[in-house]
Short mmCIF file of C-alpha atoms and ligand atoms in Angstrom, two decimals:
data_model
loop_
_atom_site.label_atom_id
_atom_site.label_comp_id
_atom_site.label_asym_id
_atom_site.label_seq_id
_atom_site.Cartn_x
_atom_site.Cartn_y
_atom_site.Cartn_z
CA UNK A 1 50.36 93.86 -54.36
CA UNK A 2 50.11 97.36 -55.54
CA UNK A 3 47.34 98.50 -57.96
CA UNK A 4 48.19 99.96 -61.10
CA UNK A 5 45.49 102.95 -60.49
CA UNK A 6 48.04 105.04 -60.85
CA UNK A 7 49.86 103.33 -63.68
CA UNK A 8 51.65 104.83 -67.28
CA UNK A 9 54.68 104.55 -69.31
CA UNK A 10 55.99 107.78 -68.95
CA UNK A 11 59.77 106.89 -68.84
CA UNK A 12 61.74 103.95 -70.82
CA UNK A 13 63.96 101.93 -67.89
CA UNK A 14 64.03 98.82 -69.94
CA UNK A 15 63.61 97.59 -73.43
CA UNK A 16 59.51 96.76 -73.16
CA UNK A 17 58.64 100.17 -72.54
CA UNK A 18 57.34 102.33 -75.47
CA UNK A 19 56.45 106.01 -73.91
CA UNK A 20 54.52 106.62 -77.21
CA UNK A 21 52.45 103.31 -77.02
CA UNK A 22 48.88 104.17 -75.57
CA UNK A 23 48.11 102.39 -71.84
CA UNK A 24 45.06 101.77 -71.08
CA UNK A 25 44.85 102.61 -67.29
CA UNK A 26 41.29 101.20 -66.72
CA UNK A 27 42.07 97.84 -68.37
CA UNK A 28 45.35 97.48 -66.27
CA UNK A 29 43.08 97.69 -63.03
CA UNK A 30 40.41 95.16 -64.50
CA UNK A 31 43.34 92.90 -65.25
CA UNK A 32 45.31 93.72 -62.41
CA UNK A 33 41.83 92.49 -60.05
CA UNK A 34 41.66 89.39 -61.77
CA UNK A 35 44.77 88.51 -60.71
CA UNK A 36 44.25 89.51 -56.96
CA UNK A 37 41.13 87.86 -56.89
CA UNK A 38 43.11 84.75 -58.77
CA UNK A 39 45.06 84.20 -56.04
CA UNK A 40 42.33 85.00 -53.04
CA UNK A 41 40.36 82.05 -55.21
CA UNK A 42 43.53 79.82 -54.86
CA UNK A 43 43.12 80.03 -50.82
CA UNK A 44 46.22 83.16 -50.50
CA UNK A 45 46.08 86.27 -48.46
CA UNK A 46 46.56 89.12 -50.32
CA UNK A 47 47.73 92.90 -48.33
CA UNK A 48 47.31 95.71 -50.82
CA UNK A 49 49.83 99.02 -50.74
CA UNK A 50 48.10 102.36 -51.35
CA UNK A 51 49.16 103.22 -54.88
CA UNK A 52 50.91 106.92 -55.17
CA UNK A 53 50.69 109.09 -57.75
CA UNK A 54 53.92 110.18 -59.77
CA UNK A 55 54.91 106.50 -59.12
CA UNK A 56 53.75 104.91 -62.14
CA UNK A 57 55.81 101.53 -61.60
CA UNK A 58 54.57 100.74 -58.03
CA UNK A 59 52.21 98.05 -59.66
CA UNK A 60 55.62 96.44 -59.85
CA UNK A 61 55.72 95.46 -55.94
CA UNK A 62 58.11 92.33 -56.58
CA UNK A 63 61.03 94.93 -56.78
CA UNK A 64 60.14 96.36 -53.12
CA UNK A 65 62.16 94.47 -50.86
CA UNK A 66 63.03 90.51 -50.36
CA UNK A 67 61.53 88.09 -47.83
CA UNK A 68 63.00 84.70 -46.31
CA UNK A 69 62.05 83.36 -43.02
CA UNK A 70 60.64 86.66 -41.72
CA UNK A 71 63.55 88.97 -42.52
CA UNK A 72 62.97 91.65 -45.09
CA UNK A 73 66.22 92.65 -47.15
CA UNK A 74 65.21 95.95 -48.87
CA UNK A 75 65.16 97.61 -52.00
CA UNK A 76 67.45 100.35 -53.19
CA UNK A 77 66.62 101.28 -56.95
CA UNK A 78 68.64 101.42 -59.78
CA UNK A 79 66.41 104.54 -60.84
CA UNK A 80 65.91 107.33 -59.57
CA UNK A 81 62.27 107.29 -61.34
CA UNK A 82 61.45 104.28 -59.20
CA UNK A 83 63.59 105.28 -55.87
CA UNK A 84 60.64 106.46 -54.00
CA UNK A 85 58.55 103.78 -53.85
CA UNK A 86 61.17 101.68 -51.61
CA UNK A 87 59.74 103.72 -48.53
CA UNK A 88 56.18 102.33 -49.07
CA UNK A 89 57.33 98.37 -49.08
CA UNK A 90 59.47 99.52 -45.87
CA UNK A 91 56.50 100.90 -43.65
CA UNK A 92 54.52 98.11 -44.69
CA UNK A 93 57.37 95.31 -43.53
CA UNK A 94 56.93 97.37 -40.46
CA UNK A 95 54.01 97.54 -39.76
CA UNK A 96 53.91 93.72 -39.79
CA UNK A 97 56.67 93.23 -37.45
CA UNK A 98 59.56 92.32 -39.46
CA UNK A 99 63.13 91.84 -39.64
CA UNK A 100 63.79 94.78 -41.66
CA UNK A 101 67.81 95.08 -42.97
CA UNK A 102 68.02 98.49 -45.07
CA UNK A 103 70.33 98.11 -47.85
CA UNK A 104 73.38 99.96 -48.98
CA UNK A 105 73.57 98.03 -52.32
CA UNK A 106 71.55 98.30 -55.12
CA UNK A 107 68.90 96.11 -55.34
CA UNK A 108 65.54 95.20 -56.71
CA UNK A 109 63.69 92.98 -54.08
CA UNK A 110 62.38 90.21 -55.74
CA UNK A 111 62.90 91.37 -59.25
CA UNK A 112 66.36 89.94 -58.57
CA UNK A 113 66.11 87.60 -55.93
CA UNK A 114 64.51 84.21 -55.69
CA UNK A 115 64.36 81.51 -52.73
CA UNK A 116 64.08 77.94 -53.42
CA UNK A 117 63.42 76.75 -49.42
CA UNK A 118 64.67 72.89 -50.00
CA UNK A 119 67.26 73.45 -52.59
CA UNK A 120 70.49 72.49 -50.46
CA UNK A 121 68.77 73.48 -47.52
CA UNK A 122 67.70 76.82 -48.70
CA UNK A 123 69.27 78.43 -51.48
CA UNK A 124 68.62 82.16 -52.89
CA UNK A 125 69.20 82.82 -56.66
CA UNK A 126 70.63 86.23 -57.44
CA UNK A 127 70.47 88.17 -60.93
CA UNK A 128 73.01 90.83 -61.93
CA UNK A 129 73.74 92.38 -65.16
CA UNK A 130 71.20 95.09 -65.67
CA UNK A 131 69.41 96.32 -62.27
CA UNK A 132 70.86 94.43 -58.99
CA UNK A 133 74.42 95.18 -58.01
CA UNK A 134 76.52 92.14 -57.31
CA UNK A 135 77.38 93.29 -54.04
CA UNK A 136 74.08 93.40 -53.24
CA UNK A 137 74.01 89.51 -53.40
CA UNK A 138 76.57 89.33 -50.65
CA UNK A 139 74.94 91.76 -49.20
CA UNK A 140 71.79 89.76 -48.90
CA UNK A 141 73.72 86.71 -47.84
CA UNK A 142 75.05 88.39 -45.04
CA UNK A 143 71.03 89.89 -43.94
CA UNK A 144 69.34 86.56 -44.60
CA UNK A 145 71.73 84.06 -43.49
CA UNK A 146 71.86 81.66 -46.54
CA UNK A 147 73.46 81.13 -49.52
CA UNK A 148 73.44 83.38 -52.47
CA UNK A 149 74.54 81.89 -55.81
CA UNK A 150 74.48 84.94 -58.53
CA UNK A 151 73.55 84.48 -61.95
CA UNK A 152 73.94 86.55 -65.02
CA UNK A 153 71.88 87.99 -66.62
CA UNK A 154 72.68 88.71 -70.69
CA UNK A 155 69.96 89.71 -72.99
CA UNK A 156 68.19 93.53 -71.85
CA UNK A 157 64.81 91.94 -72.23
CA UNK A 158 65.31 89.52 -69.71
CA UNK A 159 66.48 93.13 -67.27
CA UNK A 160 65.33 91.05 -64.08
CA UNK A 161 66.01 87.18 -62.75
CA UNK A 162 62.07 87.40 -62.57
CA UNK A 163 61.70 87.78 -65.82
CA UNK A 164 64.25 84.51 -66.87
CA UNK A 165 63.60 82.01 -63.90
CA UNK A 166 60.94 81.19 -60.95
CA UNK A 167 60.76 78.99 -58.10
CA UNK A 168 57.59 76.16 -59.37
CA UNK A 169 58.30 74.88 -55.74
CA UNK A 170 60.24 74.14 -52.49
CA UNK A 171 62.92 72.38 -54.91
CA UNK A 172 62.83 73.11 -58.15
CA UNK A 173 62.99 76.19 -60.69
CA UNK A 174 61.81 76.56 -64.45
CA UNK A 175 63.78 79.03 -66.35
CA UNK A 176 65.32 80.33 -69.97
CA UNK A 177 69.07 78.98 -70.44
CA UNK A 178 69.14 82.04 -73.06
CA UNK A 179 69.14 84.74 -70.71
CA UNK A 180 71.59 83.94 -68.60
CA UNK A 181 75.62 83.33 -69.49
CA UNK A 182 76.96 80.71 -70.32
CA UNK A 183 79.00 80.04 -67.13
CA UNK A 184 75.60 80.95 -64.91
CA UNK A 185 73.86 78.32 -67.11
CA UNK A 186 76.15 75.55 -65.77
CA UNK A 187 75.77 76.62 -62.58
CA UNK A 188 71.79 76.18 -62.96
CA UNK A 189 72.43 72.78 -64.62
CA UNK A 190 74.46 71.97 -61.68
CA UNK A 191 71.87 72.87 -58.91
CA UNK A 192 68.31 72.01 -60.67
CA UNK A 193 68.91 68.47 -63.11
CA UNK A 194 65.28 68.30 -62.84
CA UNK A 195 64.39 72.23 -63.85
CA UNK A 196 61.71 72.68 -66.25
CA UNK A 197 63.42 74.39 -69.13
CA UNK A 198 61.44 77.34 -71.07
CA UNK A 199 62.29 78.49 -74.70
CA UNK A 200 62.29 81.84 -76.16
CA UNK A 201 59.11 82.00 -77.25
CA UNK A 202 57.53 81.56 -73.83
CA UNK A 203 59.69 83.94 -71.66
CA UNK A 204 58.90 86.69 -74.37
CA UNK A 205 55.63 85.99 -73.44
CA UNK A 206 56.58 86.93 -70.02
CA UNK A 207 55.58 83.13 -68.93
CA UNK A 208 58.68 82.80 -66.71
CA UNK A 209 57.41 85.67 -64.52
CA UNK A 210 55.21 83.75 -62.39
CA UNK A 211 54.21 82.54 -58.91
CA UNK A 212 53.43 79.32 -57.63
CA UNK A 213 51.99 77.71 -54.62
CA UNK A 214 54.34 74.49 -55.51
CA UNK A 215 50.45 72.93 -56.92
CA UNK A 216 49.23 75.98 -59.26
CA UNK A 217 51.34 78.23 -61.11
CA UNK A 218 49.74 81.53 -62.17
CA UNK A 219 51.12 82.64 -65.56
CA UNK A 220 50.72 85.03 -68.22
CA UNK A 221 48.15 83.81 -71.01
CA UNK A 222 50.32 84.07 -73.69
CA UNK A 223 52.68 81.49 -72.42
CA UNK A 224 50.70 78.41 -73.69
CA UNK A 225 53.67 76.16 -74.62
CA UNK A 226 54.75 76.50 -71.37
CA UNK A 227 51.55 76.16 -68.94
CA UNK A 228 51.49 72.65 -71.30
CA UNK A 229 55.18 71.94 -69.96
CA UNK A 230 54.01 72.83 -66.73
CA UNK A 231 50.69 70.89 -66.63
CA UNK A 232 53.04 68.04 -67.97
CA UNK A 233 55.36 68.12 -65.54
CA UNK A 234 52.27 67.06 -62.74
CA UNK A 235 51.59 71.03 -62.02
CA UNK A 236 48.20 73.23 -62.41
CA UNK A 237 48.61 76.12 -64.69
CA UNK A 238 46.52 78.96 -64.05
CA UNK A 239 46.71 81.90 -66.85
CA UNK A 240 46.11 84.95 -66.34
CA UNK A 241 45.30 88.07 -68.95
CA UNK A 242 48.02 91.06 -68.23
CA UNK A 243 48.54 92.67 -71.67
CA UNK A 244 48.72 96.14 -70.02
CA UNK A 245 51.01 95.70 -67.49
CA UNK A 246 53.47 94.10 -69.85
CA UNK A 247 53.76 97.45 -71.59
CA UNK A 248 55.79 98.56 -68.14
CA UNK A 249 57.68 95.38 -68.59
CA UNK A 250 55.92 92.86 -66.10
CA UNK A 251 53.73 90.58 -65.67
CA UNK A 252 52.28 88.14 -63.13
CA UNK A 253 55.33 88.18 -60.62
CA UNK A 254 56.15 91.70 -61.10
CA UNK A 255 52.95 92.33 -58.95
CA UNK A 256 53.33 90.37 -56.31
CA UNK A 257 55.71 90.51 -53.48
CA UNK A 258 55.55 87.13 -51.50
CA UNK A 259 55.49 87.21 -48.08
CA UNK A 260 57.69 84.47 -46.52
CA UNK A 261 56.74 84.53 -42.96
N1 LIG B 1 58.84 99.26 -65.49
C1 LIG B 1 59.38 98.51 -64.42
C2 LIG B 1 60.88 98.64 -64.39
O1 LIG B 1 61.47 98.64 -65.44
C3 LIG B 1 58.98 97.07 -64.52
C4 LIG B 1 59.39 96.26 -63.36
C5 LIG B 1 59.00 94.82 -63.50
N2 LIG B 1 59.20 94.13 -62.31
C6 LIG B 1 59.82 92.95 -62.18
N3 LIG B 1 59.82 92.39 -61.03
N4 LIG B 1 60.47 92.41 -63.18
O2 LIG B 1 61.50 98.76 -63.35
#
């Protein structure tokens, strides 16, 4: 995770941004440590980047780079705004001792990419259409060693996979049919029977931008229809209050980078 001491709209990369919408900086923090001390409460280990000033999106550190099984497939923005903070997320993959394959492609880390471990023996989901370039999803395939399927992406809100679809655990997804085409839809319907299935209302509430543990799924508070589908479905939600950081366009997954070891 990143904190957002450092965070502002100052530049409109995607639909949710309003550069003439006050932020309140302080508020983002407060929230922001609720949600880092969420997840130290849940039992997780948190590592925290230094935040850099003149990088007002690094609260986003789900776009830094992509983990599986210890090999870190990096980021290479779309924008140049952003393109800076890819050097932080590499010295820290570093500094822990990974795999580290620099990309050619561009990519945003797990903005675009998600891993479902026991899907068909370990299966990464892809988004294109607005950020990631598709040959970045080969390009991943071919630094992480398993499958890629890409999906597109069709509505400008939904900008990122994160924002559309998350892993709730080892096997299984929850996502919104709506953002994605309709080809990419049957090929979701085809891989996850058993998905949990979100409607409009809930991923404009940012609820599909989540992590899980594969027990408890921290979600935006906004999403209530679908922490009840979740809860339903034999899984503990656990909201969380972001309003500030959704004014960059992110919420709970946006700020965290999982570390897949
Ligand atoms: N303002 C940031 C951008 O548009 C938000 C990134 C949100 N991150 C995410 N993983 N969806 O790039």
């Amino acid at each position: 995770m990143c904190s957002p001491e450092h965070f502002a709209v100052e530049y409109a990369i995607n639909p949710w941004m309003d550069v003439t919408a006050p932020v309140d900086r302080d508020l983002a923090v407060k929230q922001w440590d609720r949600l880092r001390e969420t997840l130290i409460g849940l039992g997780h280990e948190v590592h925290v980047l230094t935040a850099e000033p003149g990088l007002p999106d690094m609260v986003y550190a789900a776009n830094g780079a992509f983990m599986v099984d210890g090999s870190v497939y990096g980021a290479r923005f779309k924008h140049e705004q952003r393109a800076a903070e890819a050097a932080a997320h590499h010295a820290f993959y570093e500094s822990q001792g990974c795999r580290f394959i620099a990309p050619s492609e561009t990519n945003e880390g797990e903005g675009d990419f998600a891993y479902v471990p026991e899907a068909h023996g370990g299966l990464i989901l892809a988004g294109h259409g607005f950020r990631t370039e598709i040959a970045a999803h080969a390009e991943a395939q071919e630094a992480l060693g398993r499958p890629v399927v890409s999906l597109r992406l069709i509505d400008p809100r939904f900008y990122h996979l994160d924002v559309a679809l998350a892993a709730i655990d080892d096997s299984n997804v929850v996502y919104f049919p709506g953002a994605f085409s309709a080809a990419s839809q049957r090929v979701l319907t085809q891989l996850f029977p058993d998905a949990v299935v979100a409607d409009g209302e809930d991923a404009l509430a940012f609820g599909l931008n989540l992590v899980s543990d594969g027990a408890n799924v921290v979600l935006n508070s906004e999403a209530t229809r679908l922490a009840g589908k979740l809860k339903a479905a034999g899984y503990t939600p656990v909201p969380v209050e972001l309003a500030e950081l959704k004014k960059g366009g992110g919420s709970v997954k946006c700020c965290i980078a999982e570390l897949r070891h």
